[in-house]
Short mmCIF file of C-alpha atoms and ligand atoms in Angstrom, two decimals:
data_model
loop_
_atom_site.label_atom_id
_atom_site.label_comp_id
_atom_site.label_asym_id
_atom_site.label_seq_id
_atom_site.Cartn_x
_atom_site.Cartn_y
_atom_site.Cartn_z
CA MET A 1 -24.40 -14.76 -5.79
CA VAL A 2 -24.42 -11.39 -7.23
CA SER A 3 -25.68 -8.54 -5.20
CA ASP A 4 -24.65 -4.72 -4.44
CA ALA A 5 -26.48 -4.95 -1.11
CA LYS A 6 -24.51 -6.10 2.04
CA SER A 7 -25.64 -9.35 3.14
CA HIS A 8 -25.00 -10.85 6.62
CA TYR A 9 -22.21 -13.15 7.55
CA ALA A 10 -24.58 -15.83 8.76
CA ASP A 11 -26.04 -16.14 5.38
CA HIS A 12 -22.88 -17.24 3.87
CA LYS A 13 -20.94 -20.58 3.77
CA ILE A 14 -17.44 -19.73 4.83
CA LYS A 15 -14.87 -22.20 5.67
CA TRP A 16 -10.89 -22.29 5.78
CA SER A 17 -9.11 -25.41 4.92
CA GLN A 18 -5.44 -26.55 3.53
CA GLU A 19 -4.45 -28.98 0.67
CA GLU A 20 -0.90 -29.49 0.72
CA ASN A 21 0.61 -26.07 0.92
CA LEU A 22 -2.44 -24.25 -0.45
CA VAL A 23 -4.51 -22.36 2.11
CA LEU A 24 -8.15 -22.28 0.65
CA LEU A 25 -11.10 -19.89 1.77
CA ASN A 26 -14.42 -21.16 0.64
CA PHE A 27 -16.70 -18.58 0.15
CA ASP A 28 -20.14 -19.93 -0.82
CA ASN A 29 -18.46 -22.86 -2.96
CA GLN A 30 -16.09 -20.15 -4.66
CA HIS A 31 -12.48 -21.33 -3.81
CA PHE A 32 -9.76 -18.71 -3.28
CA HIS A 33 -6.21 -19.66 -2.44
CA TRP A 34 -2.83 -18.54 -0.97
CA GLU A 35 0.09 -20.61 -1.58
CA MET A 36 2.05 -21.10 1.62
CA PRO A 37 5.57 -22.45 2.57
CA SER A 38 5.86 -26.08 2.54
CA ASP A 39 5.65 -26.50 6.13
CA TYR A 40 2.74 -24.34 6.84
CA GLN A 41 0.07 -25.67 9.00
CA ILE A 42 -3.22 -24.25 9.28
CA SER A 43 -3.97 -25.78 12.54
CA GLU A 44 -1.02 -23.95 14.01
CA GLN A 45 -2.49 -20.57 13.26
CA HIS A 46 -4.37 -18.38 15.72
CA GLU A 47 -8.13 -18.35 14.83
CA ASP A 48 -8.20 -14.62 14.99
CA LEU A 49 -6.02 -14.38 11.70
CA PHE A 50 -8.53 -16.05 9.77
CA LYS A 51 -11.29 -13.89 11.13
CA ILE A 52 -9.62 -10.57 10.15
CA ALA A 53 -8.57 -12.05 7.25
CA GLU A 54 -12.29 -12.53 6.25
CA PHE A 55 -12.87 -8.99 7.53
CA CYS A 56 -10.12 -7.52 5.19
CA LEU A 57 -11.52 -9.48 2.24
CA LEU A 58 -15.21 -9.31 2.68
CA SER A 59 -16.11 -6.34 4.82
CA PRO A 60 -17.24 -4.09 1.86
CA PHE A 61 -19.80 -6.46 0.97
CA VAL A 62 -20.72 -8.67 4.13
CA GLY A 63 -21.96 -7.32 7.51
CA GLY A 64 -21.74 -9.00 10.89
CA ILE A 65 -18.13 -10.44 10.27
CA LEU A 66 -17.00 -9.33 13.86
CA GLU A 67 -20.07 -9.71 15.81
CA GLY A 68 -19.60 -11.89 18.92
CA TRP A 69 -15.92 -12.17 18.43
CA LYS A 70 -13.45 -11.68 21.07
CA PRO A 71 -9.69 -11.20 19.90
CA SER A 72 -7.09 -13.08 21.80
CA ARG A 73 -3.94 -13.63 19.85
CA LYS A 74 -1.03 -11.88 21.64
CA HIS A 75 1.74 -10.01 19.94
CA GLY A 76 4.58 -11.94 18.24
CA LYS A 77 8.25 -10.86 17.83
CA TYR A 78 8.86 -9.37 14.43
CA PRO A 79 7.64 -6.74 12.04
CA ALA A 80 6.62 -7.74 8.55
CA LEU A 81 6.33 -5.58 5.40
CA SER A 82 3.63 -5.85 2.65
CA PHE A 83 6.36 -5.53 0.00
CA SER A 84 4.88 -4.97 -3.47
CA GLY A 85 8.33 -4.08 -5.03
CA GLY A 86 7.34 -0.61 -5.92
CA ILE A 87 8.78 2.48 -4.87
CA ASP A 88 6.78 3.25 -1.72
CA SER A 89 7.18 -0.03 -0.46
CA THR A 90 10.81 0.01 -1.21
CA ALA A 91 11.35 3.13 0.73
CA ALA A 92 9.36 1.45 3.64
CA PHE A 93 11.87 -1.35 3.23
CA ALA A 94 14.64 1.16 3.75
CA LEU A 95 13.15 2.62 6.77
CA MET A 96 12.23 -0.50 8.60
CA PRO A 97 14.41 -2.59 10.84
CA LYS A 98 16.73 -5.12 9.54
CA ASP A 99 14.69 -8.04 11.12
CA THR A 100 11.57 -7.06 9.40
CA VAL A 101 9.97 -10.22 7.40
CA LEU A 102 9.63 -9.09 3.78
CA ILE A 103 6.39 -10.55 2.39
CA HIS A 104 5.09 -10.08 -1.30
CA HIS A 105 1.62 -10.90 -2.55
CA ARG A 106 1.87 -12.12 -6.16
CA ARG A 107 -1.33 -12.34 -8.21
CA ASP A 108 -1.13 -15.56 -9.93
CA PHE A 109 -3.81 -15.30 -12.83
CA SER A 110 -2.91 -13.69 -15.88
CA SER A 111 -3.81 -9.94 -16.17
CA LEU A 112 -2.19 -6.94 -17.53
CA LEU A 113 -0.01 -7.02 -14.38
CA VAL A 114 3.42 -8.13 -14.61
CA HIS A 115 5.86 -8.91 -11.80
CA ASP A 116 9.05 -8.38 -13.63
CA GLY A 117 9.63 -5.06 -11.67
CA ALA A 118 9.18 -6.78 -8.45
CA ASP A 119 11.35 -10.02 -9.11
CA ARG A 120 14.15 -7.80 -10.54
CA LEU A 121 14.36 -5.84 -7.12
CA PHE A 122 13.83 -8.90 -4.93
CA LYS A 123 16.79 -10.58 -6.70
CA HIS A 124 18.93 -7.62 -6.16
CA ASN A 125 17.79 -7.35 -2.48
CA GLU A 126 18.81 -10.99 -1.85
CA GLU A 127 22.15 -10.56 -3.84
CA GLU A 128 23.01 -6.99 -2.35
CA PHE A 129 21.56 -6.92 1.24
CA GLY A 130 21.26 -10.69 1.93
CA ARG A 131 17.30 -10.03 2.49
CA THR A 132 14.68 -12.61 1.36
CA VAL A 133 11.36 -11.80 0.13
CA HIS A 134 8.78 -14.41 0.75
CA SER A 135 6.28 -14.31 -2.38
CA ILE A 136 2.77 -15.67 -1.76
CA PRO A 137 0.92 -16.65 -4.94
CA SER A 138 -2.74 -15.94 -4.45
CA ASN A 139 -6.14 -15.31 -6.62
CA HIS A 140 -7.93 -13.59 -3.84
CA GLU A 141 -8.17 -10.43 -5.85
CA LYS A 142 -10.90 -12.22 -7.89
CA LEU A 143 -13.32 -12.19 -4.69
CA ARG A 144 -14.48 -8.76 -5.68
CA VAL A 145 -15.83 -9.90 -9.15
CA LEU A 146 -18.28 -12.02 -7.05
CA PHE A 147 -19.67 -8.52 -6.03
CA ASN A 148 -19.63 -7.12 -9.72
CA ARG A 149 -16.35 -5.09 -8.80
CA PRO A 150 -13.29 -5.30 -10.82
CA THR A 151 -10.26 -7.81 -9.74
CA GLY A 152 -8.35 -5.97 -6.92
CA PHE A 153 -7.94 -5.44 -3.21
CA SER A 154 -11.24 -5.36 -1.46
CA THR A 155 -10.01 -3.21 1.20
CA ASP A 156 -6.56 -1.54 1.97
CA LEU A 157 -5.65 -4.23 4.36
CA ALA A 158 -6.53 -6.92 1.77
CA ALA A 159 -3.02 -5.91 0.44
CA ALA A 160 -1.83 -7.83 3.58
CA VAL A 161 -4.12 -10.63 4.07
CA HIS A 162 -1.29 -12.95 3.12
CA ILE A 163 0.84 -11.48 6.15
CA ILE A 164 -2.09 -11.80 8.46
CA LEU A 165 -2.27 -15.60 7.63
CA LEU A 166 1.33 -16.09 8.10
CA ALA A 167 1.62 -13.98 11.50
CA ASP A 168 1.99 -17.08 13.60
CA TYR A 169 4.13 -18.95 11.05
CA PHE A 170 6.64 -15.95 11.11
CA ASP A 171 5.95 -14.71 14.82
CA LEU A 172 4.87 -11.35 13.83
CA LYS A 173 3.83 -8.44 15.98
CA GLY A 174 3.30 -5.78 13.35
CA VAL A 175 2.58 -5.37 9.55
CA ALA A 176 3.93 -2.27 7.67
CA LEU A 177 2.31 -0.90 4.65
CA GLY A 178 4.03 1.33 2.13
CA MET A 179 1.12 4.03 2.14
CA PRO A 180 2.53 7.51 1.64
CA LEU A 181 1.26 10.91 2.70
CA ASP A 182 -0.68 11.27 -0.56
CA ASN A 183 -3.18 8.52 1.03
CA THR A 184 -2.73 9.69 4.71
CA TYR A 185 -2.88 13.23 5.39
CA LEU A 186 -4.10 14.15 1.82
CA TRP A 187 -7.73 13.71 1.03
CA HIS A 188 -7.80 12.27 -2.38
CA GLY A 189 -4.35 13.56 -2.86
CA HIS A 190 -5.26 17.08 -2.82
CA LYS A 191 -6.62 18.48 0.39
CA PHE A 192 -4.85 18.34 3.85
CA ARG A 193 -6.76 16.12 6.49
CA ASN A 194 -5.79 14.88 9.96
CA PHE A 195 -5.32 11.37 9.11
CA ASP A 196 -5.11 10.22 12.80
CA GLU A 197 -8.91 11.57 13.02
CA THR A 198 -10.14 9.52 9.98
CA HIS A 199 -12.47 6.69 10.26
CA TRP A 200 -9.77 4.54 8.41
CA TRP A 201 -7.09 5.03 10.98
CA LYS A 202 -9.45 4.66 13.88
CA SER A 203 -10.97 1.40 12.90
CA TRP A 204 -8.14 -0.53 11.16
CA SER A 205 -5.30 0.54 13.52
CA PRO A 206 -7.17 -0.87 16.66
CA LEU A 207 -8.24 -3.80 15.00
CA MET A 208 -4.98 -5.00 13.80
CA THR A 209 -3.64 -4.29 17.28
CA SER A 210 -6.33 -6.26 18.91
CA ILE A 211 -4.89 -9.50 17.08
CA GLY A 212 -1.42 -8.75 18.11
CA LEU A 213 -0.30 -7.04 14.74
CA ASP A 214 0.05 -3.45 15.07
CA LEU A 215 -0.41 -1.27 11.96
CA ILE A 216 2.89 0.20 10.84
CA LEU A 217 2.86 3.03 8.41
CA PRO A 218 6.61 4.07 7.99
CA VAL A 219 5.95 6.65 5.15
CA ALA A 220 2.61 7.87 6.23
CA GLY A 221 4.38 11.47 6.59
CA ILE A 222 6.43 11.44 3.39
CA SER A 223 5.00 11.90 -0.19
CA GLU A 224 5.58 9.92 -3.17
CA ALA A 225 8.35 12.31 -4.22
CA ALA A 226 10.19 11.74 -0.84
CA THR A 227 9.88 7.85 -1.18
CA VAL A 228 11.60 8.40 -4.45
CA MET A 229 14.61 10.12 -2.78
CA ILE A 230 14.95 7.35 -0.19
CA VAL A 231 14.96 4.84 -2.93
CA LYS A 232 17.66 6.84 -4.74
CA GLN A 233 19.53 7.10 -1.57
CA MET A 234 19.74 3.40 -1.13
CA ARG A 235 21.08 3.28 -4.72
CA LEU A 236 18.10 1.53 -5.90
CA GLY A 237 16.93 4.17 -8.38
CA SER A 238 18.27 2.10 -11.32
CA ILE A 239 16.85 -1.26 -9.95
CA VAL A 240 13.27 -0.30 -8.96
CA SER A 241 10.32 0.17 -11.13
CA SER A 242 6.60 1.02 -9.95
CA CYS A 243 5.23 0.12 -13.72
CA LEU A 244 2.94 -2.97 -13.40
CA ARG A 245 2.81 -3.33 -17.26
CA LYS A 246 6.17 -4.01 -18.46
CA ALA A 247 9.53 -5.02 -17.14
CA HIS A 248 12.40 -2.35 -16.03
CA PRO A 249 12.27 0.48 -16.80
CA GLY A 250 8.72 0.04 -17.63
CA CYS A 251 6.06 1.01 -20.25
CA GLY A 252 6.47 4.65 -20.45
CA GLN A 253 2.75 4.76 -21.15
CA CYS A 254 0.94 4.31 -17.80
CA TRP A 255 0.31 6.91 -15.07
CA LYS A 256 2.99 5.31 -12.76
CA CYS A 257 5.55 5.63 -15.42
CA PHE A 258 4.82 9.24 -15.64
CA HIS A 259 4.54 10.21 -12.03
CA LYS A 260 6.90 7.52 -10.26
CA ASN A 261 9.32 6.32 -12.68
CA GLY A 262 9.63 9.41 -14.49
CA ILE A 263 11.45 10.85 -11.23
CA LEU A 264 13.96 8.13 -11.37
CA GLY A 265 14.84 9.32 -14.85
CA HIS A 266 13.04 6.44 -16.59
CA PRO A 267 11.52 7.54 -19.92
CA TYR A 268 7.76 8.14 -20.37
CA ASP A 269 5.63 9.68 -23.21
CA ILE A 270 3.56 12.63 -21.85
CA LYS A 271 1.32 12.38 -24.93
CA SER A 272 0.28 8.81 -24.15
CA LYS A 273 -3.38 8.07 -23.69
CA GLU A 274 -3.60 7.14 -20.09
CA ILE A 275 -1.29 9.77 -19.03
CA GLN A 276 -3.22 12.62 -20.88
CA THR A 277 -6.64 10.99 -19.54
CA PHE A 278 -5.41 11.46 -15.91
CA LEU A 279 -4.02 14.73 -16.34
CA GLY A 280 -7.17 16.00 -18.12
CA ARG A 281 -9.33 14.98 -14.88
CA ARG A 282 -10.41 17.73 -12.52
CA PRO A 283 -9.09 17.17 -9.69
CA VAL A 284 -6.10 15.85 -11.46
CA ARG A 285 -5.55 12.29 -10.44
CA THR A 286 -2.95 12.04 -7.36
CA ALA A 287 -3.13 15.73 -7.88
CA THR A 288 -0.53 17.07 -5.63
CA HIS A 289 2.23 14.66 -6.73
CA ALA A 290 1.43 14.92 -10.53
CA LEU A 291 1.28 18.86 -10.38
CA TRP A 292 4.36 18.73 -8.35
CA TRP A 293 6.10 16.86 -11.15
CA VAL A 294 4.33 18.99 -13.81
CA LYS A 295 6.13 21.83 -12.07
CA GLN A 296 9.45 20.04 -11.96
CA GLN A 297 9.30 19.29 -15.49
CA ASN A 298 7.47 22.47 -16.69
CA HIS A 299 4.65 20.29 -18.26
CA TRP A 300 2.06 23.34 -17.84
CA ASP A 301 1.38 23.29 -21.51
CA GLU A 302 -0.39 20.01 -20.87
CA VAL A 303 -2.75 21.47 -18.06
CA PRO A 304 -3.11 25.03 -19.33
CA ASP A 305 -6.35 25.72 -17.00
CA LEU A 306 -4.16 24.86 -13.94
CA ILE A 307 -1.32 27.34 -14.76
CA HIS A 308 -2.44 29.67 -11.80
CA LEU A 309 -1.07 26.53 -9.52
CA LYS A 310 2.56 27.44 -10.99
CA GLU A 311 3.21 29.99 -8.19
CA LEU A 312 2.12 27.69 -5.37
CA ASP A 313 5.03 26.63 -3.14
CA PHE A 314 5.23 22.71 -3.43
CA SER A 315 8.71 22.74 -1.46
CA TRP A 316 7.02 20.87 1.47
CA TRP A 317 6.18 18.05 -0.97
CA THR A 318 9.88 16.66 -0.53
CA GLN A 319 9.98 17.24 3.37
CA TYR A 320 8.50 14.99 6.24
CA TYR A 321 5.41 15.70 8.38
CA PRO A 322 6.61 15.20 11.97
CA PRO A 323 3.34 14.49 13.40
CA ALA A 324 3.21 11.21 11.30
CA PHE A 325 5.66 9.69 13.94
CA ASN A 326 2.97 9.67 16.36
CA LEU A 327 1.13 6.89 14.32
CA LEU A 328 4.13 4.42 14.69
CA PRO A 329 3.84 1.87 17.60
CA ASP A 330 6.56 2.76 20.46
CA TRP A 331 8.51 -0.17 19.69
CA ILE A 332 9.54 0.59 16.28
CA ARG A 333 9.27 4.49 16.53
CA SER A 334 12.95 5.57 17.16
CA GLY A 335 14.36 3.70 14.44
CA VAL A 336 11.94 4.87 11.64
CA GLN A 337 12.14 8.19 12.93
CA GLU A 338 15.83 8.30 12.74
CA ALA A 339 15.97 6.99 9.46
CA ILE A 340 13.58 9.45 8.04
CA GLU A 341 15.23 12.45 9.92
CA SER A 342 18.75 11.61 8.49
CA SER A 343 17.24 11.26 4.80
CA ILE A 344 14.91 14.22 4.49
CA ASP A 345 14.16 17.69 6.15
CA PRO A 346 11.16 18.41 8.01
CA MET A 347 8.23 20.52 7.11
CA PRO A 348 8.27 23.90 8.93
CA GLU A 349 5.34 24.66 11.45
CA ASP A 350 3.99 27.19 9.07
CA SER A 351 4.03 24.92 6.03
CA PRO A 352 1.75 25.50 3.30
CA PHE A 353 0.75 21.60 3.55
CA LEU A 354 -1.35 22.44 6.68
CA SER A 355 -3.87 24.59 4.70
CA TRP A 356 -3.32 22.75 1.23
CA ASN A 357 -6.39 22.38 -0.89
CA LEU A 358 -5.47 22.40 -4.70
CA PHE A 359 -9.13 22.06 -5.73
CA PRO A 360 -11.35 24.18 -3.46
CA ASP A 361 -14.28 23.93 -5.86
ZN1 ZN B 1 4.34 1.95 -17.09
#
């Protein structure tokens, strides 16, 4: 089954089942799995959870998934965090309440990606803070390959499918994602937008709330630079690594090593092929953050055609955007807000952020 056009839900064979502790999604006779806790019972999970899991995994390719469906699951008790172990989700972990259930998606097929960085952090969290991270092995990132796409998450919420499937098991009422300002209030990382007016927010947020799982974006109002500051304040700077290629302190060659691990003081090679490639793109990849770091490190020699941006005021990049607090559900807002307010400064009302556009052409 290989096609670029959207097909209809009714034309597919889609079935969920369980074998021991493996939850299986049978999609047109291709099987995708999640390795759940040993006492997990598929029969005890609300059917809405499987419906939304299907939507997260298949909606870019299959239409009509939600036709005729009426959600009925009620909110549970606890928030959860989709904890990748990278810097942004570690900052989210720092900001979320102590009863947050920490759940990690573990790609369980061999690829360039390694889990060493996450495992190092999770072990530290257990020893230092007594906080367990539940790691759920899965191969669902291979589903996209059926649709001629590279391995990966089908949608942003596919990164939380394991949590959705565990929502009744852990009695959850919300799912937090470590999605920073670079992906919320910045369009393609370089132009200001009103995130609360985007199709993304207006569709995903009510959809998740409709199954009793509020979407929580604790770092939506702070940048990738500010998430690093929070991680450092937790004294996790020497523990965490966003590099997915090599164990701590990272490979030093990839984009994450340049623009995330670099801020933590981990070494990187500015002349590496990947870093040069992304710096050479126009717009630069993850532009605001990358150019903020170029400015911090005086790497302007690497982007000579952008030297005019050197005079721009990037100071807001390490401040928080107060309207982002309005995205938080009422039941969690005050705690997250206080944690951010006590860590970083607010953007002033006349911040250059509000008219930010690095590449107007
Ligand atoms: Zn790396």
